[in-house]
Every structure is written in structure tokens, then in C-alpha cells.
mmCIF file of C-alpha atoms in Angstrom:
data_model
loop_
_atom_site.group_PDB
_atom_site.id
_atom_site.type_symbol
_atom_site.label_atom_id
_atom_site.label_comp_id
_atom_site.label_asym_id
_atom_site.label_seq_id
_atom_site.Cartn_x
_atom_site.Cartn_y
_atom_site.Cartn_z
ATOM 1 C CA MET A 1 -42.691 -38.921 68.398
ATOM 2 C CA GLU A 2 -42.982 -39.923 72.190
ATOM 3 C CA LEU A 3 -40.183 -38.798 74.200
ATOM 4 C CA SER A 4 -38.804 -41.367 76.772
ATOM 5 C CA LYS A 5 -38.885 -41.037 80.432
ATOM 6 C CA GLN A 6 -34.955 -41.582 80.421
ATOM 7 C CA PHE A 7 -34.794 -38.455 77.796
ATOM 8 C CA LYS A 8 -36.802 -36.342 80.081
ATOM 9 C CA ARG A 9 -34.702 -37.240 83.219
ATOM 10 C CA ARG A 10 -31.656 -36.450 81.290
ATOM 11 C CA VAL A 11 -33.080 -32.917 80.210
ATOM 12 C CA LYS A 12 -33.689 -32.259 83.968
ATOM 13 C CA ASN A 13 -29.997 -32.938 84.602
ATOM 14 C CA ILE A 14 -29.006 -30.498 81.755
ATOM 15 C CA ILE A 15 -31.349 -27.994 83.787
ATOM 16 C CA ARG A 16 -29.584 -28.818 87.129
ATOM 17 C CA PHE A 17 -26.047 -28.557 85.506
ATOM 18 C CA THR A 18 -26.821 -25.005 84.345
ATOM 19 C CA GLN A 19 -28.010 -23.896 87.704
ATOM 20 C CA THR A 20 -25.091 -25.476 89.415
ATOM 21 C CA PHE A 21 -22.417 -24.467 87.143
ATOM 22 C CA ARG A 22 -22.900 -20.873 85.897
ATOM 23 C CA SER A 23 -20.240 -21.598 83.190
ATOM 24 C CA PHE A 24 -22.420 -24.279 81.555
ATOM 25 C CA GLN A 25 -24.452 -21.611 79.534
ATOM 26 C CA GLU A 26 -23.538 -22.460 75.882
ATOM 27 C CA PHE A 27 -25.369 -25.370 74.368
ATOM 28 C CA PHE A 28 -24.526 -27.302 71.176
ATOM 29 C CA PHE A 29 -26.952 -29.298 69.373
ATOM 30 C CA ASN A 30 -25.607 -32.153 67.379
ATOM 31 C CA LEU A 31 -28.424 -32.074 64.697
ATOM 32 C CA THR A 32 -26.575 -34.608 62.716
ATOM 33 C CA TYR A 33 -23.204 -36.341 61.969
ATOM 34 C CA GLN A 34 -23.674 -36.507 58.368
ATOM 35 C CA CYS A 35 -21.913 -34.141 55.994
ATOM 36 C CA PRO A 36 -21.302 -33.731 52.365
ATOM 37 C CA LEU A 37 -17.624 -33.077 52.904
ATOM 38 C CA ALA A 38 -14.699 -35.170 53.685
ATOM 39 C CA CYS A 39 -12.081 -32.894 55.434
ATOM 40 C CA LYS A 40 -8.815 -34.331 56.074
ATOM 41 C CA TYR A 41 -8.880 -33.220 59.635
ATOM 42 C CA CYS A 42 -12.418 -34.105 60.731
ATOM 43 C CA TYR A 43 -12.937 -36.275 63.908
ATOM 44 C CA ILE A 44 -16.659 -36.684 63.635
ATOM 45 C CA ASP A 45 -18.175 -40.108 63.630
ATOM 46 C CA PRO A 46 -20.832 -40.200 60.717
ATOM 47 C CA ASN A 47 -22.277 -43.296 62.403
ATOM 48 C CA LEU A 48 -23.821 -41.511 65.408
ATOM 49 C CA LYS A 49 -27.564 -40.772 65.451
ATOM 50 C CA GLY A 50 -28.671 -36.897 64.765
ATOM 51 C CA MET A 51 -31.460 -35.330 66.912
ATOM 52 C CA THR A 52 -35.112 -34.748 65.928
ATOM 53 C CA LEU A 53 -37.174 -31.557 66.083
ATOM 54 C CA GLU A 54 -39.088 -33.030 68.945
ATOM 55 C CA GLU A 55 -35.962 -33.643 71.004
ATOM 56 C CA VAL A 56 -34.459 -30.219 70.451
ATOM 57 C CA ASP A 57 -38.013 -28.503 70.905
ATOM 58 C CA TYR A 58 -38.398 -30.236 74.409
ATOM 59 C CA ILE A 59 -35.015 -29.149 75.483
ATOM 60 C CA MET A 60 -35.476 -25.531 74.436
ATOM 61 C CA SER A 61 -38.870 -25.465 76.228
ATOM 62 C CA GLN A 62 -37.386 -26.652 79.536
ATOM 63 C CA LEU A 63 -34.266 -24.323 79.191
ATOM 64 C CA SER A 64 -37.078 -21.407 78.408
ATOM 65 C CA LYS A 65 -39.063 -22.355 81.664
ATOM 66 C CA ASP A 66 -35.829 -22.247 83.689
ATOM 67 C CA LYS A 67 -35.580 -19.011 85.765
ATOM 68 C CA PHE A 68 -32.348 -17.314 84.713
ATOM 69 C CA ASN A 69 -31.391 -13.764 84.242
ATOM 70 C CA TYR A 70 -28.746 -13.927 81.406
ATOM 71 C CA SER A 71 -28.630 -14.857 77.817
ATOM 72 C CA ARG A 72 -27.700 -18.318 76.677
ATOM 73 C CA THR A 73 -25.874 -19.355 73.482
ATOM 74 C CA ILE A 74 -27.394 -22.073 71.394
ATOM 75 C CA THR A 75 -25.122 -23.329 68.709
ATOM 76 C CA PHE A 76 -26.192 -25.790 65.867
ATOM 77 C CA PHE A 77 -23.538 -28.192 65.255
ATOM 78 C CA GLY A 78 -22.691 -31.376 63.361
ATOM 79 C CA GLY A 79 -21.628 -33.021 61.058
ATOM 80 C CA GLU A 80 -23.337 -30.377 58.694
ATOM 81 C CA PRO A 81 -26.133 -28.804 60.831
ATOM 82 C CA ALA A 82 -27.675 -27.177 57.717
ATOM 83 C CA LEU A 83 -28.717 -30.625 56.493
ATOM 84 C CA GLN A 84 -31.406 -30.116 59.255
ATOM 85 C CA ILE A 85 -32.357 -26.760 58.238
ATOM 86 C CA ASP A 86 -36.083 -27.703 59.002
ATOM 87 C CA ILE A 87 -35.072 -28.111 62.640
ATOM 88 C CA ILE A 88 -33.043 -24.828 62.652
ATOM 89 C CA GLU A 89 -35.931 -22.811 61.271
ATOM 90 C CA ALA A 90 -38.310 -24.049 63.353
ATOM 91 C CA ILE A 91 -36.410 -23.557 66.734
ATOM 92 C CA ILE A 92 -35.260 -20.187 65.785
ATOM 93 C CA ARG A 93 -38.624 -18.921 64.596
ATOM 94 C CA LYS A 94 -40.189 -20.169 68.030
ATOM 95 C CA TYR A 95 -37.617 -19.160 70.600
ATOM 96 C CA TYR A 96 -35.881 -16.076 68.882
ATOM 97 C CA ASN A 97 -37.857 -13.317 70.386
ATOM 98 C CA GLU A 98 -38.325 -14.608 73.884
ATOM 99 C CA MET A 99 -37.074 -12.068 76.330
ATOM 100 C CA LEU A 100 -35.469 -11.990 79.714
ATOM 101 C CA PRO A 101 -38.097 -10.823 82.372
ATOM 102 C CA GLY A 102 -37.835 -7.010 82.800
ATOM 103 C CA THR A 103 -35.137 -6.486 80.105
ATOM 104 C CA ASN A 104 -34.741 -5.763 76.381
ATOM 105 C CA GLU A 105 -32.352 -9.167 76.055
ATOM 106 C CA ARG A 106 -33.249 -12.003 74.457
ATOM 107 C CA LYS A 107 -33.146 -15.450 76.437
ATOM 108 C CA PHE A 108 -31.258 -16.982 73.412
ATOM 109 C CA ARG A 109 -28.534 -16.222 71.217
ATOM 110 C CA PHE A 110 -28.354 -18.530 68.124
ATOM 111 C CA GLY A 111 -25.541 -19.663 66.130
ATOM 112 C CA ILE A 112 -24.448 -22.177 63.555
ATOM 113 C CA ILE A 113 -21.022 -23.875 62.730
ATOM 114 C CA THR A 114 -21.624 -24.616 59.072
ATOM 115 C CA GLY A 115 -19.436 -25.835 55.998
ATOM 116 C CA PHE A 116 -21.970 -23.967 54.089
ATOM 117 C CA THR A 117 -22.444 -26.831 51.680
ATOM 118 C CA VAL A 118 -26.127 -27.214 51.834
ATOM 119 C CA ASN A 119 -29.298 -25.111 52.020
ATOM 120 C CA GLN A 120 -27.221 -21.799 51.826
ATOM 121 C CA GLU A 121 -30.296 -19.815 50.477
ATOM 122 C CA ARG A 122 -32.626 -20.820 53.185
ATOM 123 C CA LEU A 123 -29.919 -20.307 56.019
ATOM 124 C CA LEU A 124 -29.428 -16.900 54.702
ATOM 125 C CA LYS A 125 -33.138 -16.140 54.205
ATOM 126 C CA LEU A 126 -33.514 -17.130 57.843
ATOM 127 C CA TYR A 127 -30.650 -14.885 59.008
ATOM 128 C CA GLU A 128 -32.358 -11.894 57.030
ATOM 129 C CA GLU A 129 -35.568 -12.425 59.220
ATOM 130 C CA PHE A 130 -33.802 -13.401 62.464
ATOM 131 C CA PRO A 131 -30.146 -12.413 62.521
ATOM 132 C CA PHE A 132 -28.131 -15.047 64.191
ATOM 133 C CA GLU A 133 -24.272 -15.948 64.356
ATOM 134 C CA ILE A 134 -22.821 -17.884 61.511
ATOM 135 C CA ILE A 135 -19.284 -19.305 61.610
ATOM 136 C CA VAL A 136 -18.468 -20.592 58.186
ATOM 137 C CA SER A 137 -15.604 -23.293 58.096
ATOM 138 C CA TYR A 138 -13.080 -22.106 55.551
ATOM 139 C CA ASP A 139 -10.090 -23.562 53.706
ATOM 140 C CA ASN A 140 -8.393 -22.275 50.484
ATOM 141 C CA PRO A 141 -8.954 -25.053 47.944
ATOM 142 C CA LYS A 142 -5.289 -24.718 46.978
ATOM 143 C CA ASN A 143 -4.616 -26.503 50.060
ATOM 144 C CA GLU A 144 -6.948 -29.563 49.522
ATOM 145 C CA GLN A 145 -7.985 -29.874 53.126
ATOM 146 C CA ARG A 146 -11.794 -29.395 52.648
ATOM 147 C CA LEU A 147 -12.952 -31.848 50.018
ATOM 148 C CA ASP A 148 -16.233 -33.150 48.919
ATOM 149 C CA ARG A 149 -17.010 -36.759 48.649
ATOM 150 C CA SER A 150 -15.559 -37.073 45.035
ATOM 151 C CA GLY A 151 -12.230 -35.658 46.334
ATOM 152 C CA LYS A 152 -12.511 -32.244 44.919
ATOM 153 C CA PRO A 153 -11.641 -29.292 46.941
ATOM 154 C CA PHE A 154 -14.639 -27.231 48.188
ATOM 155 C CA SER A 155 -14.545 -23.327 49.122
ATOM 156 C CA SER A 156 -17.412 -22.074 51.244
ATOM 157 C CA TYR A 157 -16.334 -18.566 50.203
ATOM 158 C CA GLN A 158 -16.594 -19.249 46.639
ATOM 159 C CA TRP A 159 -20.286 -20.050 46.801
ATOM 160 C CA PHE A 160 -20.979 -16.412 47.502
ATOM 161 C CA GLU A 161 -18.810 -15.661 44.395
ATOM 162 C CA ASP A 162 -20.349 -17.984 42.225
ATOM 163 C CA HIS A 163 -23.925 -17.069 42.966
ATOM 164 C CA GLY A 164 -23.574 -13.407 43.179
ATOM 165 C CA VAL A 165 -24.342 -12.941 46.530
ATOM 166 C CA ASP A 166 -22.681 -9.954 48.452
ATOM 167 C CA ILE A 167 -21.303 -11.475 51.666
ATOM 168 C CA SER A 168 -20.588 -7.977 52.881
ATOM 169 C CA GLN A 169 -24.132 -7.616 53.973
ATOM 170 C CA TYR A 170 -23.696 -10.411 56.515
ATOM 171 C CA SER A 171 -20.723 -8.899 58.110
ATOM 172 C CA ASP A 172 -22.161 -8.040 61.346
ATOM 173 C CA ASN A 173 -22.838 -11.637 62.143
ATOM 174 C CA LEU A 174 -20.734 -13.920 59.751
ATOM 175 C CA ALA A 175 -17.025 -15.075 60.203
ATOM 176 C CA LEU A 176 -15.055 -17.267 58.507
ATOM 177 C CA GLN A 177 -13.109 -19.873 60.714
ATOM 178 C CA LYS A 178 -9.879 -21.932 59.481
ATOM 179 C CA THR A 179 -8.461 -24.857 61.239
ATOM 180 C CA VAL A 180 -4.717 -25.247 60.866
ATOM 181 C CA SER A 181 -3.905 -28.916 60.378
ATOM 182 C CA GLY A 182 -0.270 -28.730 59.576
ATOM 183 C CA LEU A 183 -0.923 -30.529 56.271
ATOM 184 C CA GLU A 184 -1.694 -27.398 54.232
ATOM 185 C CA LYS A 185 0.657 -26.820 51.285
ATOM 186 C CA SER A 186 0.546 -23.194 52.279
ATOM 187 C CA PHE A 187 -1.135 -21.859 55.453
ATOM 188 C CA SER A 188 -0.063 -18.436 54.581
ATOM 189 C CA SER A 189 -2.092 -18.726 51.302
ATOM 190 C CA ASP A 190 -5.202 -19.286 53.463
ATOM 191 C CA ILE A 191 -4.531 -16.321 55.726
ATOM 192 C CA GLU A 192 -3.721 -14.088 52.609
ATOM 193 C CA GLU A 193 -7.266 -14.959 51.254
ATOM 194 C CA LEU A 194 -9.005 -14.226 54.584
ATOM 195 C CA MET A 195 -7.249 -10.795 54.858
ATOM 196 C CA MET A 196 -8.375 -10.034 51.250
ATOM 197 C CA ILE A 197 -11.855 -11.007 52.234
ATOM 198 C CA LYS A 198 -11.856 -9.011 55.252
ATOM 199 C CA ARG A 199 -10.292 -5.866 53.345
ATOM 200 C CA LYS A 200 -13.035 -6.437 50.537
ATOM 201 C CA HIS A 201 -16.044 -7.317 52.440
ATOM 202 C CA ASN A 202 -15.381 -6.581 56.238
ATOM 203 C CA ILE A 203 -15.804 -10.342 57.235
ATOM 204 C CA ASN A 204 -14.174 -11.054 60.336
ATOM 205 C CA TYR A 205 -11.968 -14.402 60.295
ATOM 206 C CA CYS A 206 -9.850 -16.549 62.679
ATOM 207 C CA TRP A 207 -7.959 -19.661 62.885
ATOM 208 C CA ALA A 208 -7.888 -22.355 65.203
ATOM 209 C CA HIS A 209 -5.307 -24.996 66.196
ATOM 210 C CA ASN A 210 -6.193 -28.719 65.578
ATOM 211 C CA ARG A 211 -5.871 -30.028 69.324
ATOM 212 C CA THR A 212 -5.294 -33.625 67.935
ATOM 213 C CA PRO A 213 -2.370 -33.059 65.467
ATOM 214 C CA TYR A 214 -1.220 -35.710 63.151
ATOM 215 C CA GLU A 215 1.810 -37.948 63.345
ATOM 216 C CA GLY A 216 4.869 -36.913 61.476
ATOM 217 C CA LEU A 217 3.892 -33.208 60.281
ATOM 218 C CA ASP A 218 6.688 -31.201 58.911
ATOM 219 C CA TYR A 219 7.259 -28.737 62.010
ATOM 220 C CA ASP A 220 10.160 -26.660 60.181
ATOM 221 C CA LYS A 221 7.533 -25.819 57.517
ATOM 222 C CA LEU A 222 4.791 -25.075 60.130
ATOM 223 C CA THR A 223 7.074 -22.594 61.770
ATOM 224 C CA LYS A 224 8.066 -21.130 58.957
ATOM 225 C CA GLU A 225 4.563 -20.648 57.694
ATOM 226 C CA TYR A 226 3.021 -19.300 60.882
ATOM 227 C CA THR A 227 6.199 -16.786 61.191
ATOM 228 C CA THR A 228 5.070 -15.370 57.904
ATOM 229 C CA VAL A 229 1.409 -15.184 58.884
ATOM 230 C CA ILE A 230 2.259 -13.373 62.123
ATOM 231 C CA ASN A 231 4.541 -10.809 60.338
ATOM 232 C CA MET A 232 1.853 -10.330 57.844
ATOM 233 C CA HIS A 233 -0.605 -9.260 60.709
ATOM 234 C CA LEU A 234 2.038 -7.175 62.472
ATOM 235 C CA ASP A 235 3.403 -5.389 59.768
ATOM 236 C CA ALA A 236 0.002 -4.469 58.573
ATOM 237 C CA LEU A 237 -0.609 -3.076 62.130
ATOM 238 C CA LEU A 238 2.431 -0.967 62.112
ATOM 239 C CA ASP A 239 1.461 0.615 59.072
ATOM 240 C CA ASN A 240 -2.457 1.114 60.064
ATOM 241 C CA ALA A 241 -3.450 1.022 63.691
ATOM 242 C CA ASP A 242 -6.907 0.031 62.682
ATOM 243 C CA THR A 243 -5.851 -3.204 61.134
ATOM 244 C CA TYR A 244 -8.085 -6.183 62.170
ATOM 245 C CA ILE A 245 -6.265 -8.584 64.423
ATOM 246 C CA PRO A 246 -7.824 -12.045 64.860
ATOM 247 C CA LYS A 247 -8.405 -13.039 68.417
ATOM 248 C CA ILE A 248 -6.012 -15.974 68.480
ATOM 249 C CA LEU A 249 -3.053 -13.873 67.332
ATOM 250 C CA ALA A 250 -3.867 -11.320 70.036
ATOM 251 C CA THR A 251 -4.108 -14.051 72.607
ATOM 252 C CA GLU A 252 -0.841 -15.705 71.477
ATOM 253 C CA PHE A 253 1.045 -12.444 70.973
ATOM 254 C CA LEU A 254 0.480 -11.311 74.534
ATOM 255 C CA ALA A 255 1.081 -14.691 76.085
ATOM 256 C CA ILE A 256 4.642 -14.544 74.410
ATOM 257 C CA ILE A 257 5.175 -10.875 75.409
ATOM 258 C CA ASN A 258 4.015 -11.336 79.177
ATOM 259 C CA HIS A 259 5.234 -14.939 79.515
ATOM 260 C CA ASP A 260 1.634 -15.686 80.604
ATOM 261 C CA MET A 261 -0.584 -18.551 79.719
ATOM 262 C CA GLY A 262 -3.503 -17.109 77.541
ATOM 263 C CA ASN A 263 -5.510 -20.440 76.870
ATOM 264 C CA CYS A 264 -3.447 -20.855 73.615
ATOM 265 C CA GLY A 265 -4.029 -24.615 73.680
ATOM 266 C CA GLY A 266 -6.648 -25.368 76.226
ATOM 267 C CA CYS A 267 -10.012 -26.955 76.156
ATOM 268 C CA GLY A 268 -13.616 -25.730 76.749
ATOM 269 C CA LEU A 269 -14.328 -28.409 79.398
ATOM 270 C CA MET A 270 -16.762 -27.227 81.852
ATOM 271 C CA THR A 271 -17.909 -24.375 79.920
ATOM 272 C CA GLU A 272 -20.079 -25.897 77.198
ATOM 273 C CA LEU A 273 -22.789 -28.828 76.959
ATOM 274 C CA PHE A 274 -22.673 -30.903 73.777
ATOM 275 C CA ILE A 275 -26.145 -32.410 73.360
ATOM 276 C CA SER A 276 -26.819 -35.364 71.062
ATOM 277 C CA SER A 277 -29.775 -37.680 70.319
ATOM 278 C CA GLY A 278 -31.425 -39.196 73.401
ATOM 279 C CA ALA A 279 -30.304 -36.116 75.338
ATOM 280 C CA ARG A 280 -26.717 -37.699 75.666
ATOM 281 C CA VAL A 281 -24.471 -34.932 77.084
ATOM 282 C CA PHE A 282 -20.744 -34.469 76.951
ATOM 283 C CA PRO A 283 -18.520 -31.430 78.032
ATOM 284 C CA CYS A 284 -16.766 -31.130 74.609
ATOM 285 C CA SER A 285 -17.238 -32.396 71.095
ATOM 286 C CA ILE A 286 -14.201 -34.794 71.173
ATOM 287 C CA SER A 287 -15.172 -36.538 74.028
ATOM 288 C CA ASN A 288 -18.841 -36.910 72.627
ATOM 289 C CA SER A 289 -19.669 -40.645 72.467
ATOM 290 C CA VAL A 290 -15.802 -41.423 72.888
ATOM 291 C CA LEU A 291 -14.941 -41.160 76.694
ATOM 292 C CA GLU A 292 -17.596 -42.746 78.648
ATOM 293 C CA ARG A 293 -16.664 -40.952 82.033
ATOM 294 C CA PHE A 294 -17.012 -37.717 80.623
ATOM 295 C CA GLU A 295 -20.585 -38.366 79.688
ATOM 296 C CA LEU A 296 -22.907 -36.340 81.925
ATOM 297 C CA SER A 297 -26.297 -37.565 80.655
ATOM 298 C CA ASP A 298 -27.180 -39.915 83.687
ATOM 299 C CA GLU A 299 -24.645 -39.314 86.330
ATOM 300 C CA ASP A 300 -22.818 -36.392 87.599
ATOM 301 C CA ASN A 301 -19.212 -36.921 86.353
ATOM 302 C CA THR A 302 -18.212 -33.135 86.875
ATOM 303 C CA GLU A 303 -15.944 -34.178 89.747
ATOM 304 C CA TYR A 304 -14.153 -36.828 87.454
ATOM 305 C CA ILE A 305 -13.883 -34.203 84.675
ATOM 306 C CA SER A 306 -12.470 -31.588 87.226
ATOM 307 C CA ASP A 307 -9.939 -34.071 88.408
ATOM 308 C CA ALA A 308 -8.831 -34.822 84.843
ATOM 309 C CA GLU A 309 -8.522 -31.090 84.172
ATOM 310 C CA SER A 310 -6.311 -30.718 86.978
ATOM 311 C CA CYS A 311 -3.683 -32.876 85.081
ATOM 312 C CA TYR A 312 -3.299 -30.324 82.347
ATOM 313 C CA LEU A 313 0.062 -29.191 83.528
ATOM 314 C CA ALA A 314 0.409 -30.725 86.791
ATOM 315 C CA ASN A 315 2.482 -33.637 85.464
ATOM 316 C CA ASP A 316 6.131 -34.095 85.271
ATOM 317 C CA THR A 317 6.490 -33.652 81.393
ATOM 318 C CA CYS A 318 4.468 -30.115 81.346
ATOM 319 C CA GLU A 319 6.020 -28.907 84.813
ATOM 320 C CA ALA A 320 9.498 -29.321 83.210
ATOM 321 C CA CYS A 321 8.482 -27.669 79.966
ATOM 322 C CA SER A 322 9.566 -24.278 79.124
ATOM 323 C CA THR A 323 6.606 -23.848 76.803
ATOM 324 C CA LYS A 324 3.937 -24.462 79.617
ATOM 325 C CA TYR A 325 3.010 -20.834 79.937
ATOM 326 C CA PHE A 326 2.016 -20.989 76.139
ATOM 327 C CA CYS A 327 0.087 -23.958 76.362
ATOM 328 C CA ASN A 328 -2.682 -25.338 78.385
ATOM 329 C CA GLY A 329 -1.723 -28.884 77.628
ATOM 330 C CA GLY A 330 -3.689 -30.042 74.708
ATOM 331 C CA CYS A 331 -6.563 -32.461 74.628
ATOM 332 C CA LEU A 332 -7.362 -34.494 77.521
ATOM 333 C CA VAL A 333 -9.453 -36.951 75.602
ATOM 334 C CA THR A 334 -6.483 -37.645 73.259
ATOM 335 C CA ARG A 335 -4.369 -38.359 76.322
ATOM 336 C CA TYR A 336 -6.730 -40.810 77.566
ATOM 337 C CA THR A 337 -7.372 -42.745 74.358
ATOM 338 C CA LYS A 338 -3.466 -43.093 73.824
ATOM 339 C CA ASN A 339 -2.487 -43.744 77.518
ATOM 340 C CA GLN A 340 -5.610 -44.530 79.352
ATOM 341 C CA GLU A 341 -4.610 -41.863 81.869
ATOM 342 C CA PHE A 342 -4.584 -38.093 81.743
ATOM 343 C CA TYR A 343 -1.153 -37.421 83.015
ATOM 344 C CA THR A 344 0.954 -38.024 79.959
ATOM 345 C CA PRO A 345 0.721 -35.260 77.274
ATOM 346 C CA ASP A 346 0.225 -35.962 73.687
ATOM 347 C CA SER A 347 3.659 -35.907 72.224
ATOM 348 C CA ASN A 348 2.225 -34.817 68.984
ATOM 349 C CA TRP A 349 0.522 -31.722 70.538
ATOM 350 C CA CYS A 350 3.782 -30.963 72.319
ATOM 351 C CA LYS A 351 5.876 -30.739 69.207
ATOM 352 C CA TYR A 352 2.858 -28.709 67.414
ATOM 353 C CA ILE A 353 2.635 -26.095 69.966
ATOM 354 C CA LYS A 354 6.427 -25.760 70.439
ATOM 355 C CA ALA A 355 6.535 -25.076 66.784
ATOM 356 C CA ILE A 356 4.068 -22.288 67.109
ATOM 357 C CA GLU A 357 5.933 -20.721 70.019
ATOM 358 C CA GLU A 358 9.111 -20.671 67.855
ATOM 359 C CA ALA A 359 7.311 -19.040 65.116
ATOM 360 C CA TYR A 360 6.596 -15.970 67.491
ATOM 361 C CA TYR A 361 10.081 -15.688 68.626
ATOM 362 C CA LYS A 362 11.136 -15.815 64.905
ATOM 363 C CA ALA A 363 8.472 -13.452 63.765
ATOM 364 C CA LEU A 364 9.094 -10.968 66.609
ATOM 365 C CA SER A 365 12.964 -10.813 66.202
ATOM 366 C CA LYS A 366 12.564 -8.417 63.252
ATOM 367 C CA TYR A 367 11.072 -5.609 65.074
ATOM 368 C CA THR A 368 12.853 -3.011 67.144
ATOM 369 C CA GLU A 369 12.342 -2.296 70.620
ATOM 370 C CA GLU A 370 10.238 0.736 69.716
ATOM 371 C CA GLU A 371 8.163 -1.112 67.541
ATOM 372 C CA MET A 372 7.593 -3.954 70.011
ATOM 373 C CA ILE A 373 6.415 -1.395 72.354
ATOM 374 C CA GLN A 374 3.851 0.108 69.858
ATOM 375 C CA LEU A 375 2.796 -3.444 68.821
ATOM 376 C CA THR A 376 2.170 -4.547 72.334
ATOM 377 C CA THR A 377 0.078 -1.394 73.024
ATOM 378 C CA LEU A 378 -1.997 -2.077 69.767
ATOM 379 C CA VAL A 379 -2.543 -5.533 70.300
ATOM 380 C CA THR A 380 -3.541 -5.154 74.043
ATOM 381 C CA SER A 381 -6.179 -2.509 72.747
ATOM 382 C CA TRP A 382 -7.754 -5.322 70.620
ATOM 383 C CA LYS A 383 -7.624 -7.896 73.293
ATOM 384 C CA ILE A 384 -9.140 -5.662 76.118
ATOM 385 C CA GLY A 385 -11.030 -3.056 74.029
ATOM 386 C CA PHE A 386 -12.725 -5.349 71.473
ATOM 387 C CA TYR A 387 -12.767 -8.980 72.415
ATOM 388 C CA HIS A 388 -13.546 -8.592 76.063
ATOM 389 C CA GLN A 389 -16.353 -6.188 75.577
ATOM 390 C CA CYS A 390 -18.165 -7.232 72.660
ATOM 391 C CA THR A 391 -21.048 -9.626 73.043
ATOM 392 C CA SER A 392 -21.288 -11.143 69.592
ATOM 393 C CA PRO A 393 -20.381 -14.754 69.449
ATOM 394 C CA VAL A 394 -18.698 -14.026 66.117
ATOM 395 C CA ASN A 395 -16.507 -11.680 67.594
ATOM 396 C CA ASN A 396 -15.950 -12.976 71.057
ATOM 397 C CA HIS A 397 -16.647 -16.565 70.896
ATOM 398 C CA ASN A 398 -14.452 -19.687 71.755
ATOM 399 C CA ILE A 399 -14.494 -20.856 68.230
ATOM 400 C CA LEU A 400 -12.701 -17.677 67.276
ATOM 401 C CA GLY A 401 -10.394 -17.976 70.383
ATOM 402 C CA GLY A 402 -7.906 -20.362 68.898
ATOM 403 C CA THR A 403 -9.307 -23.944 69.723
ATOM 404 C CA VAL A 404 -11.406 -26.242 67.746
ATOM 405 C CA VAL A 405 -14.344 -27.055 69.674
#
């Protein structure tokens, strides 16, 4: 397929952005918007066009020619990106072993965010040849949040059990990721299973908040469930100092303790580039093909995006809110689609994040002063000793940092 002049011009813009903004070093290729699942919290538009191998390969070739001295992260995204397994195989095989000049570091770190619904064997076979990061979306089927097209609950973890595949062998580079929608019958049952999987198979896990919460959630139930989850982890940590603590819990706990914002609800704007068919570029997955002024394909809208970002907390509602230290203001795209401006926070997000904050106060009230000192020391060691220093996207990735990207 002959790539258009417009496409190639847009790719030049991508290279220019990465040279101008050092933060833009993570690239999400939206390979397809199709998916075998119909998750209740999904915001993806299935009518959007996916990418071709020629498009992805051309962008990668230009990134490879660019002179840079640090590794870039390439994440295959969707929809269900594994539907385009041919593209994933071709790109990883071609670019995996390219090295930065004069170093033993690879130019590109590859990853995939997958519901693990199709082509599982090919994905794992590719991993065995070229280890890369795999983020598997997870929901306990009891909560009926992740459904197939017939309405039947789907479990990504259950696939390993049903096919007799020992998931433990992938523990270095595979993690399970849960999205908290607030619609779960029992959020704590999700986390209980994830903790069991960690104990049994040493698979890291995390959860993320849905940045576009639904209307009419039962916030009392959410607070109660979240309180239980916090105590489950902190009680285990007091019993065993080596207990695994997910990054989001470490971040939120320290934000509460230090009364200092830890990106508990903020965006990844100006840190990632989401690339779609035709080399259309947006700074986040939610703005993709939704907010025209956020598009970076043909025009440099970075100043407009930066101005929008300045509105996160610089507005009357947020400045007067006692929860602002715990919240980066929620989703700017939702603000604009609801209000046609960026200054007014999404009221659903405000209620949601306050319910999470309240859960921490309730959870921590059970511990003595001595226990709180011990917990703060242990959680801080996770935050600065593990998450800040490790380089694996599985362990130290925005996706495992508490927000859905």
C-alpha cells in the first residue's frame, strides 16, 4: 500500500514532537478498535479504523532513524490489539534487537495491553522468543464487568487454567490490570483473587480508577469495598514486610499521609502519543478522535493542551476543595465534552475520588500510631525502592500507576 504524502508529513511531526518534548517517548499504536468483548466500562469507538502493517512499519523505521540516546516504549493498543497479531509479530521481530549506539540497551521496549481473548498461543510464543511486556486486563467473572458478545462473563486468568499453561513462567513481564468502575458487585473479590494469583504464581497486579465515572454510583458501597481492600494489603504488610504492594496503593497511601498530591487522579497528557490510522496523533486514548483541538497530526496544539492542563486545579471548584491534594482533577476531555470548557470539573469524578479518599481515612483509623509509622516506612520503601528504580513497564508503567490510559 502506497503511503500518502500527508501520512509521511504527519510522521515527521511525530519525530519533531519527540525531539522537542522529551516527555513524548511512549507510543501507543491503536492497531484496531475491534474487540471480542463488550466490557461495561469501555469507551472505545469500534467504528474507528485500525492501522496497517505498512503504517506501523514506516513510523517505526523513522523512529529508528531518529538520533536519540534513550529507550522508547512501544505499546500495542486497541480494541483488542491481538486481533492484529500479524503486525505485532512482524514489528517485534524486525525492531526488537536494534540497539542504541555504543550501549547494550535496546532502542525500543515493546508492550501490549490485551484482554487476552484471541491469539493467546501466538502471543506467548512470540514472548518466549522476544520477551516483552504484557498487561492483561482482568475482572473477576463474578462481577460481570468483562463480558463477551453473548453477554457471558470472561476471565483472562481462567484461560491459563483451562489450557494448562503455567502463568508463573511469565511473571517477569506479565501483569494483571483491573479497572475499578464502581459497578462491581464486589470490588474486594477482584482483589482477593489477584492477591491469590500473586501468592500462587508471583504475577504482579494493579488496579486503576475509571476516570470517567458513571452517574448514580453507590458511593457508600464503593467506600466500604475500597476500605476493605486497603486493609487487606496493609494488614498483610504488617504481618510480612515483603508483602507486595501495588503502585496505586503506595501512591494513594503516601498522598494521604503526606497530604501531598501523588497523581492519584491525573492524566498522562504530554507524556504519551496515541497513533492511529493515517498517523493521526492524540495525547491520550480518551481524546483520540473525540477532541479535535487535542489532535497533533497536522498542527502543533501543544500550547492549547498545556493551557487546558493548567485548569486541572486552577478553578474555583477545585481550589475550594479539601480533596485537591489527593486529586489531579480528573479527565479534561470529559470536562470539555460535558461543559465545552476545561474549568468545570466532572461532578461524577469529584464524588468518586472523595469516596476513595474517605476509604483511606476509614481504613487507617484502625491502626495504632506505632503501626502507622511502620506502615509508612514500609510503603515508602516500595515507592522509592521498587517503583522509582525498576525500568520494566510492567512494574513501573503509567498503566500500573492508578489511571486508565
